[in-house]
XYZ file of C-alpha atoms in Angstrom:
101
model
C 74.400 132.082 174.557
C 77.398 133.738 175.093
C 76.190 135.994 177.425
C 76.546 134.040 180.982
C 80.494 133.794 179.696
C 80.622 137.730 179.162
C 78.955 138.158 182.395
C 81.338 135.970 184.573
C 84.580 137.743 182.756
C 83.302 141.365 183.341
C 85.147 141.240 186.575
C 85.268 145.055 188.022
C 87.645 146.421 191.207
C 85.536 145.607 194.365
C 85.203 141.473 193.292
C 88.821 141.079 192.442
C 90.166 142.511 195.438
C 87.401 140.048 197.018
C 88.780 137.269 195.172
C 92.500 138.152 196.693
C 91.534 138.561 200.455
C 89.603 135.340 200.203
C 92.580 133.652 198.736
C 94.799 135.024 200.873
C 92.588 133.609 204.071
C 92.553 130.417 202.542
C 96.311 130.214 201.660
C 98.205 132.682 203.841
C 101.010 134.984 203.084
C 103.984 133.012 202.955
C 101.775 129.855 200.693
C 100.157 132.569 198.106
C 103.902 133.719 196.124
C 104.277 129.851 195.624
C 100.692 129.134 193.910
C 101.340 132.405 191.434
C 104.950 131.037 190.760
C 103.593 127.734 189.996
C 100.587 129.336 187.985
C 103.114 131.075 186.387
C 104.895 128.541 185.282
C 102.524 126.293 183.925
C 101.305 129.086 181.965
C 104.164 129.717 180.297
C 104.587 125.821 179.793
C 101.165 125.763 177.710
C 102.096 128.670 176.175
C 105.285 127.167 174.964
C 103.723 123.772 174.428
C 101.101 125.558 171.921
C 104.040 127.451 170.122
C 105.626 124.205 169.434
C 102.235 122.496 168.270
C 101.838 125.709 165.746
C 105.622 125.974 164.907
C 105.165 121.990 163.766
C 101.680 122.685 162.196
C 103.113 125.461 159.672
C 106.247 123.327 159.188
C 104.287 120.622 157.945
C 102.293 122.893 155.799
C 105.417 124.249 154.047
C 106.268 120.942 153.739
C 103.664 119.805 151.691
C 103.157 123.285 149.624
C 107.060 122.976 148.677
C 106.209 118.965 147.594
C 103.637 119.954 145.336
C 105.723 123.287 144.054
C 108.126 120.602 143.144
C 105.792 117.977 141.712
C 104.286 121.195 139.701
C 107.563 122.365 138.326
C 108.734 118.494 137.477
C 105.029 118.079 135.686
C 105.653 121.340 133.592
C 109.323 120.420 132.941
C 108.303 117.132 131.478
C 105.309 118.478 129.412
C 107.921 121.015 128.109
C 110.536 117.984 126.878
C 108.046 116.344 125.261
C 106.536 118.795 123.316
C 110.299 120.278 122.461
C 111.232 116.373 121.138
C 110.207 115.954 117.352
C 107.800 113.175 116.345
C 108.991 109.877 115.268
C 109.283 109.406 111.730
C 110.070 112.549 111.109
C 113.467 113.806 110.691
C 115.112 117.093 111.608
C 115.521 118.600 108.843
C 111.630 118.009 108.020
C 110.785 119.839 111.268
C 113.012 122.751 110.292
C 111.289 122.939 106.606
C 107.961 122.588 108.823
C 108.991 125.296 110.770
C 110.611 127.889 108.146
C 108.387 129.239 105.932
């Protein structure tokens, strides 16, 4: 399956310096810097553009793992207040006696 692909991008010495005089035919001299500037160039915009997509990809991630940190630690904190408050009915001293053997 993946084998045609392999085949086309095992490229050796004697087909890319094929590729180049046949561009340079088609294009000329003075026309050929100005295609690899502008191939530059949008390379290094989709390049860019892809850093941004990733950049806003793991920001959203941290985003939402710091939310649920926060929801975590709010959870525990409240689970830990009400188990620290004593039961109605029952005074404070009775919890101490409770508690002191």
């Amino acid at each position: 399956m993946y084998y045609g692909v392999l085949l086309f991008l095992n490229l050796g010495t004697p087909e890319i310096i094929l590729i180049v005089f046949v561009a340079l035919l088609l294009f000329g001299g003075k026309k050929l810097p100005e295609l690899a500037r502008g191939l530059g160039k949008g390379i290094r915009e989709f390049k860019d553009a892809s850093d941004g997509v990733k950049r806003e990809i793991h920001r959203n991630i941290n985003t939402l793992t710091a939310e649920e940190e926060l929801r975590r630690d709010e959870a525990a904190a409240q689970r830990s207040s009400t188990s620290q408050q004593p039961e109605e009915g029952v005074t404070s001293t009775e919890t101490e006696q409770t508690i002191k053997p």
